[in-house]
PDB file of C-alpha atoms in Angstrom:
ATOM      1  CA  UNK A   1       0.201  -0.228   0.329  1.00 52.00           C
ATOM      2  CA  UNK A   2       1.500   3.566  -1.195  1.00 55.00           C
ATOM      3  CA  UNK A   3       1.173   6.239   1.235  1.00 52.00           C
ATOM      4  CA  UNK A   4       0.920   9.852  -0.074  1.00 51.00           C
ATOM      5  CA  UNK A   5       2.868  11.880   2.338  1.00 50.00           C
ATOM      6  CA  UNK A   6       1.242  14.989   0.897  1.00 47.00           C
ATOM      7  CA  UNK A   7      -1.946  13.995   1.564  1.00 50.00           C
ATOM      8  CA  UNK A   8      -1.012  12.681   4.953  1.00 43.00           C
ATOM      9  CA  UNK A   9       0.631  16.345   5.890  1.00 48.00           C
ATOM     10  CA  UNK A  10      -2.509  17.563   4.574  1.00 45.00           C
ATOM     11  CA  UNK A  11      -4.663  16.099   6.580  1.00 48.00           C
ATOM     12  CA  UNK A  12      -2.691  16.435   9.580  1.00 44.00           C
ATOM     13  CA  UNK A  13      -2.638  20.022   8.943  1.00 44.00           C
ATOM     14  CA  UNK A  14      -6.207  20.103   8.736  1.00 43.00           C
ATOM     15  CA  UNK A  15      -6.873  18.075  11.789  1.00 40.00           C
ATOM     16  CA  UNK A  16      -4.356  20.656  13.825  1.00 40.00           C
ATOM     17  CA  UNK A  17      -6.194  24.012  12.523  1.00 37.00           C
ATOM     18  CA  UNK A  18      -9.546  22.164  13.427  1.00 41.00           C
ATOM     19  CA  UNK A  19      -8.740  22.095  16.954  1.00 44.00           C
ATOM     20  CA  UNK A  20      -7.253  25.754  17.422  1.00 37.00           C
ATOM     21  CA  UNK A  21      -8.538  28.131  20.443  1.00 36.00           C
ATOM     22  CA  UNK A  22     -10.128  31.123  19.503  1.00 40.00           C
ATOM     23  CA  UNK A  23      -6.921  33.197  20.843  1.00 43.00           C
ATOM     24  CA  UNK A  24      -4.966  35.139  18.287  1.00 43.00           C
ATOM     25  CA  UNK A  25      -1.927  34.047  20.950  1.00 46.00           C
ATOM     26  CA  UNK A  26      -1.920  30.334  18.752  1.00 50.00           C
ATOM     27  CA  UNK A  27      -2.507  31.852  15.307  1.00 50.00           C
ATOM     28  CA  UNK A  28       0.788  33.881  16.144  1.00 49.00           C
ATOM     29  CA  UNK A  29       2.562  30.364  17.150  1.00 53.00           C
ATOM     30  CA  UNK A  30       1.252  28.506  14.262  1.00 54.00           C
ATOM     31  CA  UNK A  31       2.730  31.258  11.717  1.00 53.00           C
ATOM     32  CA  UNK A  32       5.979  31.753  13.538  1.00 51.00           C
ATOM     33  CA  UNK A  33       5.992  27.750  13.196  1.00 50.00           C
ATOM     34  CA  UNK A  34       4.684  27.655   9.534  1.00 52.00           C
ATOM     35  CA  UNK A  35       7.602  30.630   8.357  1.00 54.00           C
ATOM     36  CA  UNK A  36      10.308  28.506  10.338  1.00 51.00           C
ATOM     37  CA  UNK A  37       8.713  25.358   8.719  1.00 50.00           C
ATOM     38  CA  UNK A  38       9.510  27.418   5.319  1.00 52.00           C
ATOM     39  CA  UNK A  39      12.869  28.693   6.203  1.00 48.00           C
ATOM     40  CA  UNK A  40      14.501  25.992   7.743  1.00 49.00           C
ATOM     41  CA  UNK A  41      13.187  22.387   5.944  1.00 48.00           C
ATOM     42  CA  UNK A  42      13.367  25.023   2.612  1.00 48.00           C
ATOM     43  CA  UNK A  43       9.357  23.972   1.318  1.00 44.00           C
ATOM     44  CA  UNK A  44       8.991  25.998  -1.305  1.00 43.00           C
ATOM     45  CA  UNK A  45       5.994  28.756  -1.271  1.00 43.00           C
ATOM     46  CA  UNK A  46       4.541  31.129  -3.774  1.00 43.00           C
ATOM     47  CA  UNK A  47       5.922  34.036  -1.406  1.00 42.00           C
ATOM     48  CA  UNK A  48       8.881  32.730   0.297  1.00 42.00           C
ATOM     49  CA  UNK A  49      11.083  35.775  -0.004  1.00 41.00           C
ATOM     50  CA  UNK A  50      12.987  34.977   3.297  1.00 42.00           C
ATOM     51  CA  UNK A  51      16.033  34.178   1.636  1.00 44.00           C
ATOM     52  CA  UNK A  52      15.374  37.531  -0.547  1.00 42.00           C
ATOM     53  CA  UNK A  53      19.478  37.780  -0.797  1.00 43.00           C
ATOM     54  CA  UNK A  54      19.866  34.983  -2.382  1.00 44.00           C
ATOM     55  CA  UNK A  55      17.123  35.529  -5.126  1.00 50.00           C
ATOM     56  CA  UNK A  56      18.940  39.100  -5.927  1.00 56.00           C
ATOM     57  CA  UNK A  57      16.898  41.273  -3.481  1.00 61.00           C
ATOM     58  CA  UNK A  58      17.786  43.504  -0.863  1.00 78.00           C
ATOM     59  CA  UNK A  59      16.902  42.257   2.380  1.00 88.00           C
ATOM     60  CA  UNK A  60      14.903  44.686   4.797  1.00 94.00           C
ATOM     61  CA  UNK A  61      16.036  44.876   8.542  1.00 95.00           C
ATOM     62  CA  UNK A  62      14.490  44.150  11.714  1.00 97.00           C
ATOM     63  CA  UNK A  63      14.502  48.453  12.262  1.00 97.00           C
ATOM     64  CA  UNK A  64      12.824  48.846   8.723  1.00 97.00           C
ATOM     65  CA  UNK A  65      10.486  46.066   9.608  1.00 98.00           C
ATOM     66  CA  UNK A  66       8.933  47.887  12.689  1.00 98.00           C
ATOM     67  CA  UNK A  67       9.138  50.704  11.243  1.00 98.00           C
ATOM     68  CA  UNK A  68       7.248  49.977   8.742  1.00 98.00           C
ATOM     69  CA  UNK A  69       4.769  48.205  11.065  1.00 98.00           C
ATOM     70  CA  UNK A  70       4.324  51.264  12.818  1.00 98.00           C
ATOM     71  CA  UNK A  71       4.141  53.676   9.503  1.00 98.00           C
ATOM     72  CA  UNK A  72       1.267  50.610   8.628  1.00 98.00           C
ATOM     73  CA  UNK A  73      -0.657  51.206  12.126  1.00 98.00           C
ATOM     74  CA  UNK A  74      -0.155  55.181  11.860  1.00 98.00           C
ATOM     75  CA  UNK A  75      -2.080  55.142   7.898  1.00 98.00           C
ATOM     76  CA  UNK A  76      -4.905  53.021   9.025  1.00 97.00           C
ATOM     77  CA  UNK A  77      -5.598  55.232  12.435  1.00 97.00           C
ATOM     78  CA  UNK A  78      -5.275  58.692  10.309  1.00 97.00           C
ATOM     79  CA  UNK A  79      -7.417  57.025   7.110  1.00 96.00           C
ATOM     80  CA  UNK A  80      -3.936  57.525   4.953  1.00 98.00           C
ATOM     81  CA  UNK A  81      -4.747  55.124   1.894  1.00 98.00           C
ATOM     82  CA  UNK A  82      -1.836  56.589   0.071  1.00 98.00           C
ATOM     83  CA  UNK A  83       0.547  56.564   3.029  1.00 98.00           C
ATOM     84  CA  UNK A  84      -0.287  53.040   3.252  1.00 98.00           C
ATOM     85  CA  UNK A  85      -0.393  52.225  -0.348  1.00 98.00           C
ATOM     86  CA  UNK A  86       3.403  53.737  -0.449  1.00 98.00           C
ATOM     87  CA  UNK A  87       4.820  50.760   2.220  1.00 99.00           C
ATOM     88  CA  UNK A  88       3.829  47.911  -0.871  1.00 99.00           C
ATOM     89  CA  UNK A  89       5.983  46.954  -3.493  1.00 98.00           C
ATOM     90  CA  UNK A  90       4.119  47.743  -6.969  1.00 98.00           C
ATOM     91  CA  UNK A  91       2.873  44.095  -7.449  1.00 98.00           C
ATOM     92  CA  UNK A  92       2.401  44.138  -3.119  1.00 98.00           C
ATOM     93  CA  UNK A  93      -0.532  42.001  -1.814  1.00 98.00           C
ATOM     94  CA  UNK A  94      -3.267  43.270   1.014  1.00 98.00           C
ATOM     95  CA  UNK A  95      -5.300  39.655   1.858  1.00 98.00           C
ATOM     96  CA  UNK A  96      -7.989  40.100   4.771  1.00 96.00           C
ATOM     97  CA  UNK A  97     -10.544  37.095   4.949  1.00 95.00           C
ATOM     98  CA  UNK A  98     -12.689  36.915   2.207  1.00 95.00           C
ATOM     99  CA  UNK A  99     -10.794  39.370   0.131  1.00 97.00           C
ATOM    100  CA  UNK A 100      -7.389  39.940  -1.863  1.00 98.00           C
ATOM    101  CA  UNK A 101      -6.045  43.472  -3.838  1.00 98.00           C
ATOM    102  CA  UNK A 102      -3.120  43.139  -5.894  1.00 99.00           C
ATOM    103  CA  UNK A 103      -1.211  46.279  -6.574  1.00 98.00           C
ATOM    104  CA  UNK A 104      -0.600  49.663  -5.182  1.00 98.00           C
ATOM    105  CA  UNK A 105      -3.646  51.449  -7.074  1.00 98.00           C
ATOM    106  CA  UNK A 106      -6.218  48.339  -5.383  1.00 98.00           C
ATOM    107  CA  UNK A 107      -4.410  48.433  -2.179  1.00 98.00           C
ATOM    108  CA  UNK A 108      -5.001  52.523  -1.717  1.00 98.00           C
ATOM    109  CA  UNK A 109      -8.358  52.036  -2.991  1.00 98.00           C
ATOM    110  CA  UNK A 110      -9.378  49.442  -0.350  1.00 97.00           C
ATOM    111  CA  UNK A 111      -7.924  51.661   1.940  1.00 97.00           C
ATOM    112  CA  UNK A 112      -9.763  54.659   1.063  1.00 97.00           C
ATOM    113  CA  UNK A 113     -13.074  52.758   0.774  1.00 96.00           C
ATOM    114  CA  UNK A 114     -12.563  51.779   4.492  1.00 95.00           C
ATOM    115  CA  UNK A 115     -11.882  55.148   5.597  1.00 94.00           C
ATOM    116  CA  UNK A 116     -15.398  56.433   4.340  1.00 95.00           C
ATOM    117  CA  UNK A 117     -16.822  53.336   6.005  1.00 93.00           C
ATOM    118  CA  UNK A 118     -14.739  53.480   9.022  1.00 94.00           C
ATOM    119  CA  UNK A 119     -13.570  56.295  11.574  1.00 94.00           C
ATOM    120  CA  UNK A 120     -11.717  56.789  15.063  1.00 95.00           C
ATOM    121  CA  UNK A 121      -9.547  54.106  14.398  1.00 96.00           C
ATOM    122  CA  UNK A 122      -7.236  52.770  17.599  1.00 97.00           C
ATOM    123  CA  UNK A 123      -4.661  50.491  17.065  1.00 97.00           C
ATOM    124  CA  UNK A 124      -2.067  48.998  19.850  1.00 97.00           C
ATOM    125  CA  UNK A 125       0.696  46.507  18.615  1.00 98.00           C
ATOM    126  CA  UNK A 126       1.113  43.706  21.061  1.00 97.00           C
ATOM    127  CA  UNK A 127       3.949  42.299  19.536  1.00 97.00           C
ATOM    128  CA  UNK A 128       6.196  41.775  16.397  1.00 98.00           C
ATOM    129  CA  UNK A 129       8.133  38.696  15.493  1.00 98.00           C
ATOM    130  CA  UNK A 130      10.908  38.921  12.851  1.00 98.00           C
ATOM    131  CA  UNK A 131      12.340  35.950  11.060  1.00 96.00           C
ATOM    132  CA  UNK A 132      14.502  37.098   8.093  1.00 96.00           C
ATOM    133  CA  UNK A 133      12.240  39.228   5.738  1.00 96.00           C
ATOM    134  CA  UNK A 134       9.061  38.184   7.535  1.00 98.00           C
ATOM    135  CA  UNK A 135       7.405  39.458  10.496  1.00 98.00           C
ATOM    136  CA  UNK A 136       4.040  38.004  12.421  1.00 98.00           C
ATOM    137  CA  UNK A 137       2.414  41.019  13.873  1.00 98.00           C
ATOM    138  CA  UNK A 138      -0.250  41.028  16.974  1.00 97.00           C
ATOM    139  CA  UNK A 139      -1.831  44.091  17.006  1.00 96.00           C
ATOM    140  CA  UNK A 140      -5.734  44.894  18.606  1.00 96.00           C
ATOM    141  CA  UNK A 141      -7.926  47.105  16.398  1.00 96.00           C
ATOM    142  CA  UNK A 142     -11.091  49.219  17.312  1.00 96.00           C
ATOM    143  CA  UNK A 143     -13.142  51.154  14.559  1.00 96.00           C
ATOM    144  CA  UNK A 144     -16.664  53.164  14.541  1.00 96.00           C
ATOM    145  CA  UNK A 145     -18.711  52.036  11.511  1.00 95.00           C
ATOM    146  CA  UNK A 146     -19.763  55.762  10.368  1.00 96.00           C
ATOM    147  CA  UNK A 147     -23.331  54.783   9.420  1.00 95.00           C
ATOM    148  CA  UNK A 148     -24.382  52.980  12.499  1.00 96.00           C
ATOM    149  CA  UNK A 149     -22.133  54.320  15.109  1.00 96.00           C
ATOM    150  CA  UNK A 150     -21.123  50.955  16.080  1.00 95.00           C
ATOM    151  CA  UNK A 151     -17.959  50.013  17.477  1.00 96.00           C
ATOM    152  CA  UNK A 152     -15.854  47.203  15.906  1.00 94.00           C
ATOM    153  CA  UNK A 153     -12.976  45.271  17.981  1.00 95.00           C
ATOM    154  CA  UNK A 154     -11.006  42.525  16.386  1.00 94.00           C
ATOM    155  CA  UNK A 155      -7.408  40.579  17.405  1.00 95.00           C
ATOM    156  CA  UNK A 156      -5.408  40.516  14.670  1.00 95.00           C
ATOM    157  CA  UNK A 157      -2.476  38.466  13.745  1.00 97.00           C
ATOM    158  CA  UNK A 158      -0.768  39.705  10.504  1.00 98.00           C
ATOM    159  CA  UNK A 159       1.676  37.912   8.302  1.00 98.00           C
ATOM    160  CA  UNK A 160       3.908  39.828   6.276  1.00 98.00           C
ATOM    161  CA  UNK A 161       6.495  39.716   3.648  1.00 98.00           C
ATOM    162  CA  UNK A 162       9.168  42.303   2.763  1.00 98.00           C
ATOM    163  CA  UNK A 163      11.589  42.735  -0.006  1.00 97.00           C
ATOM    164  CA  UNK A 164      13.521  45.737  -0.247  1.00 95.00           C
ATOM    165  CA  UNK A 165      12.324  48.099   2.585  1.00 97.00           C
ATOM    166  CA  UNK A 166       8.548  47.339   1.330  1.00 98.00           C
ATOM    167  CA  UNK A 167       5.618  45.175   1.850  1.00 98.00           C
ATOM    168  CA  UNK A 168       5.317  42.454  -0.631  1.00 98.00           C
ATOM    169  CA  UNK A 169       2.589  40.578   0.813  1.00 98.00           C
ATOM    170  CA  UNK A 170       0.439  41.538   3.805  1.00 98.00           C
ATOM    171  CA  UNK A 171      -2.213  38.649   5.188  1.00 98.00           C
ATOM    172  CA  UNK A 172      -4.508  39.478   8.164  1.00 97.00           C
ATOM    173  CA  UNK A 173      -6.240  36.636  10.423  1.00 96.00           C
ATOM    174  CA  UNK A 174      -8.984  38.602  12.263  1.00 94.00           C
ATOM    175  CA  UNK A 175     -10.289  37.391  15.494  1.00 92.00           C
ATOM    176  CA  UNK A 176     -13.882  39.570  16.209  1.00 89.00           C
ATOM    177  CA  UNK A 177     -15.107  36.612  18.652  1.00 88.00           C
ATOM    178  CA  UNK A 178     -12.217  36.980  21.427  1.00 85.00           C
ATOM    179  CA  UNK A 179     -12.618  41.106  22.031  1.00 75.00           C
ATOM    180  CA  UNK A 180     -16.278  40.802  22.580  1.00 68.00           C
ATOM    181  CA  UNK A 181     -16.039  38.488  25.606  1.00 69.00           C
ATOM    182  CA  UNK A 182     -12.598  40.526  26.813  1.00 57.00           C
ATOM    183  CA  UNK A 183     -13.230  43.529  28.991  1.00 52.00           C
ATOM    184  CA  UNK A 184      -9.404  43.998  29.805  1.00 51.00           C
ATOM    185  CA  UNK A 185      -9.741  46.489  26.230  1.00 49.00           C
ATOM    186  CA  UNK A 186     -12.170  48.902  27.103  1.00 49.00           C
TER     187      UNK A 186
END
């Protein structure tokens, strides 16, 4: 009997993901493990830029990455779509649950559309973990829907890839359920 190890790995990942708790710390931990597996095992991925110097690309320093994350936070707080889009490579990707934008123009439009929908954005960076040209970011987010006045809260885990001081890929995993049950943010 022949065993397909790829299918076994996929099933193992699915089982592991099905058992995850809602806590954002778990999401960040898994992201770090997956990044580490890709980096150290050499598993090819669509966005494997952590060894960008080998591919002839300029790397991004940890301090540059921290600065870019803070600039991203500030651009959301200020509703500055141009500043947010400027942080990305020309072919950069912004991915949130259910949506994906590719390229600075699409990212700028997405951020501008959000600014027409929501205001009074508050973001608290909890931690930034850097591995090569990648970062895992945990932040707490609040905004107010302009139409209804409803206050939204979310814990957010972000995995970002950087090339030459710009964001190549920004992927968000958003947990809007846990903050509703926790009063420590209020």
